[in-house]
Amino acid sequence: MQQAVVHLHPAGRLLALLGNPNCGKTALFNRLTGSRQKVANYAGVTVERKEGRLLTPGGERLRLLDLPGTYSLHPRSPDEQVTRDVLAGVAKGEKRPDLLLCVVDASNLRRHLRLVLAAQRQGLPCVLMLNMADVAERRGLRVDAAALSRELGMPVLRSVAVEGDGVDALRRLLDDPATWQPAAPPQQPEADDGARIAALLQRLGLDQALPPGPTERIDRWVLHPVLGPLLMALLMFGMFQAVFAWAEAPKAWIEAGAAWVAAGLNTHMAEGWLRSLLVDGLIAGAGGVLVFLPQILILFAFILLLEESGYLPRAAYLLDRWMGGLGLSGRSFIPLLSSFACAIPGIMATRAIANPRDRLVTIALAPLMTCSARLPVYALLIGAFIPQRRLWGGIELQGLVLFALYAAGMASAAAVAWLLKHLTARGQVRTLMMELPEYHWPRLRNLAIGLLQRAWIFIRRVGGIILVMTLAIWLLSSYPAAPLEATRPAIEYSWAGQLGRWLAPLFEPIGFNWQIVIALIPGLAAREVAVGALATVYAVSSEGHALTGLIAQQWSLPTALALLAWYVVAPQCLSTLATIKRETGGWAMPLGVATAYFGLAYGAAGLTYVLARASV
Ligand SMILES: Nc1nc2c(ncn2[C@@H]2O[C@H](COP(=O)(O)OP(=O)(O)OP(=O)(O)O)[C@@H](O)[C@H]2O)c(=O)[nH]1
Ligand SMILES: [Mg+2]
């Protein structure tokens, strides 16, 4: 039997954004469609096509595609392939665009116009957006849009995508039927494009070299072989110090608020299952995770600042040689760095890696980067076991331990990379081909939007998967109730208690008690769930103590350290494993990663436990 696949395209003419990486396509897309797609100051942020809708003043509803940036229409990596396929009209489930919005960086026309000429050869109507006009004008470069339009034979608009300049003019232009006439393709062969652009720039008086901007001056320090790495270490170190130092006050407010609500419920509600569900399940469990919101936001504020300023690709550049020693190129840096937020976007970002072997290795390393979901677990254990002490120079001990945990994650990734370098065939030595963008002042508005988005994602997780899982744990640890003649604490008779006891022998050698064991199981759904689950288990079995105080009393230091070691490597996240399966198209990688890292986590926790016991 033969089956034909029929694609039904939504109504409305289709526009596609085309341009080199980092020229502001997504910023423009967000302004045109009201979306909030990720915008950041480095190449390769967008790796998938994203669709949005826009309305023209004349009332026409159009569809707009945001595409990954590309240098040419001869793709070298999976993300560039996406762009090529869409333009050629062979992308699955998508028709060929009716118009191309070519976005260029106005301060870098010599390079960016090449793609515009290539776009013209596609025989589609084109509109040119002279983006980053603010940057160009600050450096004394004024492009005559009308003259450029005559030269190229397509409409040209000045735009500052981050401010929304040029967006209204574009909308109006789209109502003009003449805009939708295909541009005449260039007569000259592609090989002559460089010469043609040079001549064109000369005629427009745009061929003189720009005076060096502040970027060059800043880079003399940032990329300095000695000062550069030092500055990078300082930045990272400062970030983890801030996570503890700045979060203290807001964290105390949330805790006080939760305690106040719990106390109110305890005095005004009769004792019973509903009160226990609210106090032990909802407030102790989900609320116990919410407490970590300030720390997560501080971490993200740093990450967003580094992303928007343009520092990140510099860090990649500095680490390139070092990564070369591990058989990786600096290309892997951005995906690995995104994994500090969450491994899932990190794994998706590997689509920008052209070499298939490098891509798989990077995917395998992404779960070892310390994602933000581990932060609540780390912060809980550090808060309970590491004294709040200042070392020499006012360095906070707690922040230092957090820094060490992140470093441990990176060190284990380095060890795995080194191992894979010796186990798998390597391609030829590759040098990093990555653009170093101009530094930008981060915009407060974008930063605020980014933080709000992050806060919202976290709160949704707490209210969704984390709440559901902690309520399940509450149910399992509250029922069945203890028999009348019970001698041991009631929770030990519950399903959770029984399951924990049954699994406990497996984890005894690495120092985990049964409470930890039953927190780890729902913790597979999301790492933070373990914190909520522990909070609930302890809330059910004891009265009115904060989780931090309880575990500080009841666990030994070696147990806490072993759990930290477990969390550094364990692939405690089913969605990450599912993403690996989707991105690699098979079971081999996700199963391999899960087996290897669970084994490694068990070993690391066991070793930590034994060593810590021997030394205390
Ligand atoms: N000053 C200034 N900055 C801009 C402008 N447009 C975008 N930016 C900044 O330029 C950087 C890149 O913007 P993006 O929209 O992520 O670029 P992109 O073309 O989508 O990049 P890829 O997805 O990597 O291909 C971000 O830091 C933006 O804030 C502009 O007109 N002026
Ligand atoms: Mg983009």
GROMACS .gro file of C-alpha atoms in nm, residues 295-478:
model
  184
  295GLN     CA    1   1.950   3.219   4.379
  296ILE     CA    2   1.839   3.098   4.037
  297LEU     CA    3   1.762   3.452   3.928
  298ILE     CA    4   2.102   3.580   4.041
  299LEU     CA    5   2.272   3.306   3.842
  300PHE     CA    6   2.066   3.392   3.535
  301ALA     CA    7   2.127   3.764   3.572
  302PHE     CA    8   2.498   3.690   3.537
  303ILE     CA    9   2.448   3.454   3.245
  304LEU     CA   10   2.223   3.704   3.062
  305LEU     CA   11   2.472   3.987   3.116
  306LEU     CA   12   2.754   3.776   2.980
  307GLU     CA   13   2.540   3.673   2.682
  308GLU     CA   14   2.421   4.019   2.587
  309SER     CA   15   2.753   4.196   2.633
  310GLY     CA   16   2.933   3.971   2.386
  311TYR     CA   17   3.170   3.822   2.642
  312LEU     CA   18   3.071   3.459   2.588
  313PRO     CA   19   3.238   3.393   2.253
  314ARG     CA   20   3.552   3.551   2.402
  315ALA     CA   21   3.546   3.291   2.675
  316ALA     CA   22   3.512   3.027   2.402
  317TYR     CA   23   3.813   3.176   2.229
  318LEU     CA   24   4.019   3.170   2.548
  319LEU     CA   25   3.928   2.809   2.615
  320ASP     CA   26   3.974   2.692   2.258
  321ARG     CA   27   4.332   2.573   2.299
  322TRP     CA   28   4.253   2.402   2.622
  323MET     CA   29   3.950   2.235   2.468
  324GLY     CA   30   4.165   2.127   2.175
  325GLY     CA   31   4.367   1.921   2.422
  326LEU     CA   32   4.048   1.734   2.504
  327GLY     CA   33   3.969   1.667   2.140
  328LEU     CA   34   3.699   1.933   2.121
  329SER     CA   35   3.684   2.260   1.935
  330GLY     CA   36   3.571   2.592   2.077
  331ARG     CA   37   3.246   2.531   1.884
  332SER     CA   38   3.137   2.304   2.166
  333PHE     CA   39   3.173   2.585   2.414
  334ILE     CA   40   2.842   2.762   2.356
  335PRO     CA   41   2.631   2.443   2.374
  336LEU     CA   42   2.814   2.342   2.690
  337LEU     CA   43   2.770   2.686   2.837
  338SER     CA   44   2.397   2.689   2.758
  339SER     CA   45   2.381   2.365   2.950
  340PHE     CA   46   2.452   2.557   3.269
  341ALA     CA   47   2.097   2.686   3.235
  342CYS     CA   48   1.957   2.353   3.122
  343ALA     CA   49   2.103   2.065   2.923
  344ILE     CA   50   1.807   2.059   2.683
  345PRO     CA   51   1.874   2.387   2.497
  346GLY     CA   52   2.244   2.300   2.523
  347ILE     CA   53   2.190   1.974   2.340
  348MET     CA   54   1.980   2.151   2.077
  349ALA     CA   55   2.254   2.411   2.031
  350THR     CA   56   2.492   2.134   1.918
  351ARG     CA   57   2.315   2.156   1.582
  352ALA     CA   58   2.556   2.438   1.503
  353ILE     CA   59   2.847   2.190   1.520
  354ALA     CA   60   2.934   2.071   1.172
  355ASN     CA   61   3.151   1.773   1.266
  356PRO     CA   62   2.924   1.476   1.357
  357ARG     CA   63   3.173   1.321   1.598
  358ASP     CA   64   3.221   1.650   1.784
  359ARG     CA   65   2.847   1.696   1.797
  360LEU     CA   66   2.789   1.356   1.962
  361VAL     CA   67   3.069   1.410   2.212
  362THR     CA   68   2.927   1.751   2.302
  363ILE     CA   69   2.582   1.598   2.349
  364ALA     CA   70   2.735   1.339   2.579
  365LEU     CA   71   2.906   1.610   2.785
  366ALA     CA   72   2.609   1.845   2.817
  367PRO     CA   73   2.442   1.660   3.109
  368LEU     CA   74   2.763   1.695   3.312
  369MET     CA   75   2.744   2.072   3.306
  370THR     CA   76   2.574   2.189   3.623
  371CYS     CA   77   2.223   2.290   3.518
  372SER     CA   78   2.018   2.536   3.720
  373ALA     CA   79   1.790   2.256   3.845
  374ARG     CA   80   2.079   2.128   4.055
  375LEU     CA   81   2.113   2.461   4.228
  376PRO     CA   82   1.832   2.401   4.480
  377VAL     CA   83   1.987   2.066   4.575
  378TYR     CA   84   2.333   2.213   4.613
  379ALA     CA   85   2.207   2.518   4.799
  380LEU     CA   86   2.006   2.303   5.040
  381LEU     CA   87   2.299   2.078   5.128
  382ILE     CA   88   2.549   2.361   5.144
  383GLY     CA   89   2.312   2.559   5.366
  384ALA     CA   90   2.279   2.260   5.600
  385PHE     CA   91   2.638   2.144   5.620
  386ILE     CA   92   2.875   2.422   5.527
  387PRO     CA   93   2.908   2.686   5.798
  388GLN     CA   94   2.849   3.048   5.702
  389ARG     CA   95   3.207   3.158   5.742
  390ARG     CA   96   3.429   3.411   5.579
  391LEU     CA   97   3.774   3.303   5.479
  392TRP     CA   98   4.066   3.529   5.412
  393GLY     CA   99   3.983   3.826   5.196
  394GLY     CA  100   3.612   3.810   5.283
  395ILE     CA  101   3.545   3.510   5.058
  396GLU     CA  102   3.230   3.325   5.161
  397LEU     CA  103   3.296   2.958   5.230
  398GLN     CA  104   2.951   2.858   5.102
  399GLY     CA  105   3.005   3.034   4.770
  400LEU     CA  106   3.344   2.870   4.744
  401VAL     CA  107   3.195   2.523   4.787
  402LEU     CA  108   2.934   2.599   4.521
  403PHE     CA  109   3.213   2.710   4.288
  404ALA     CA  110   3.392   2.381   4.363
  405LEU     CA  111   3.079   2.180   4.275
  406TYR     CA  112   3.046   2.354   3.939
  407ALA     CA  113   3.418   2.297   3.884
  408ALA     CA  114   3.370   1.928   3.970
  409GLY     CA  115   3.105   1.905   3.698
  410MET     CA  116   3.340   2.061   3.445
  411ALA     CA  117   3.628   1.843   3.558
  412SER     CA  118   3.420   1.529   3.510
  413ALA     CA  119   3.320   1.652   3.164
  414ALA     CA  120   3.687   1.712   3.085
  415ALA     CA  121   3.772   1.360   3.201
  416VAL     CA  122   3.498   1.207   2.985
  417ALA     CA  123   3.606   1.417   2.686
  418TRP     CA  124   3.963   1.308   2.733
  419LEU     CA  125   3.853   0.945   2.749
  420LEU     CA  126   3.638   0.978   2.437
  421LYS     CA  127   3.925   1.144   2.256
  422HIS     CA  128   4.125   0.827   2.304
  423LEU     CA  129   3.837   0.592   2.233
  424THR     CA  130   3.693   0.745   1.917
  425ALA     CA  131   3.853   0.836   1.590
  426ARG     CA  132   3.922   1.206   1.573
  427GLY     CA  133   3.876   1.424   1.272
  428GLN     CA  134   4.158   1.648   1.158
  429VAL     CA  135   4.269   1.927   1.388
  430ARG     CA  136   4.026   2.213   1.358
  431THR     CA  137   4.080   2.569   1.456
  432LEU     CA  138   3.797   2.773   1.592
  433MET     CA  139   3.616   2.978   1.331
  434MET     CA  140   3.399   3.193   1.543
  435GLU     CA  141   3.309   3.553   1.512
  436LEU     CA  142   3.388   3.780   1.801
  437PRO     CA  143   3.097   4.026   1.796
  438GLU     CA  144   3.113   4.390   1.900
  439TYR     CA  145   3.053   4.448   2.268
  440HIS     CA  146   2.708   4.587   2.342
  441TRP     CA  147   2.576   4.750   2.655
  442PRO     CA  148   2.313   4.506   2.779
  443ARG     CA  149   1.970   4.666   2.762
  444LEU     CA  150   1.795   4.680   3.095
  445ARG     CA  151   1.461   4.605   2.931
  446ASN     CA  152   1.590   4.286   2.767
  447LEU     CA  153   1.758   4.181   3.088
  448ALA     CA  154   1.437   4.233   3.283
  449ILE     CA  155   1.236   4.038   3.025
  450GLY     CA  156   1.492   3.757   3.032
  451LEU     CA  157   1.479   3.736   3.411
  452LEU     CA  158   1.100   3.746   3.421
  453GLN     CA  159   1.091   3.464   3.166
  454ARG     CA  160   1.329   3.260   3.381
  455ALA     CA  161   1.132   3.330   3.697
  456TRP     CA  162   0.815   3.227   3.516
  457ILE     CA  163   0.970   2.904   3.387
  458PHE     CA  164   1.083   2.815   3.738
  459ILE     CA  165   0.751   2.903   3.900
  460ARG     CA  166   0.569   2.698   3.638
  461ARG     CA  167   0.795   2.403   3.714
  462VAL     CA  168   0.727   2.443   4.084
  463GLY     CA  169   0.354   2.471   4.024
  464GLY     CA  170   0.356   2.186   3.770
  465ILE     CA  171   0.582   1.885   3.773
  466ILE     CA  172   0.737   1.963   4.112
  467LEU     CA  173   0.402   2.012   4.283
  468VAL     CA  174   0.255   1.696   4.130
  469MET     CA  175   0.556   1.491   4.230
  470THR     CA  176   0.571   1.625   4.586
  471LEU     CA  177   0.200   1.563   4.630
  472ALA     CA  178   0.255   1.208   4.511
  473ILE     CA  179   0.532   1.172   4.767
  474TRP     CA  180   0.304   1.315   5.034
  475LEU     CA  181   0.042   1.055   4.946
  476LEU     CA  182   0.294   0.772   4.947
  477SER     CA  183   0.445   0.879   5.278
  478SER     CA  184   0.113   0.937   5.455
   0.00000   0.00000   0.00000
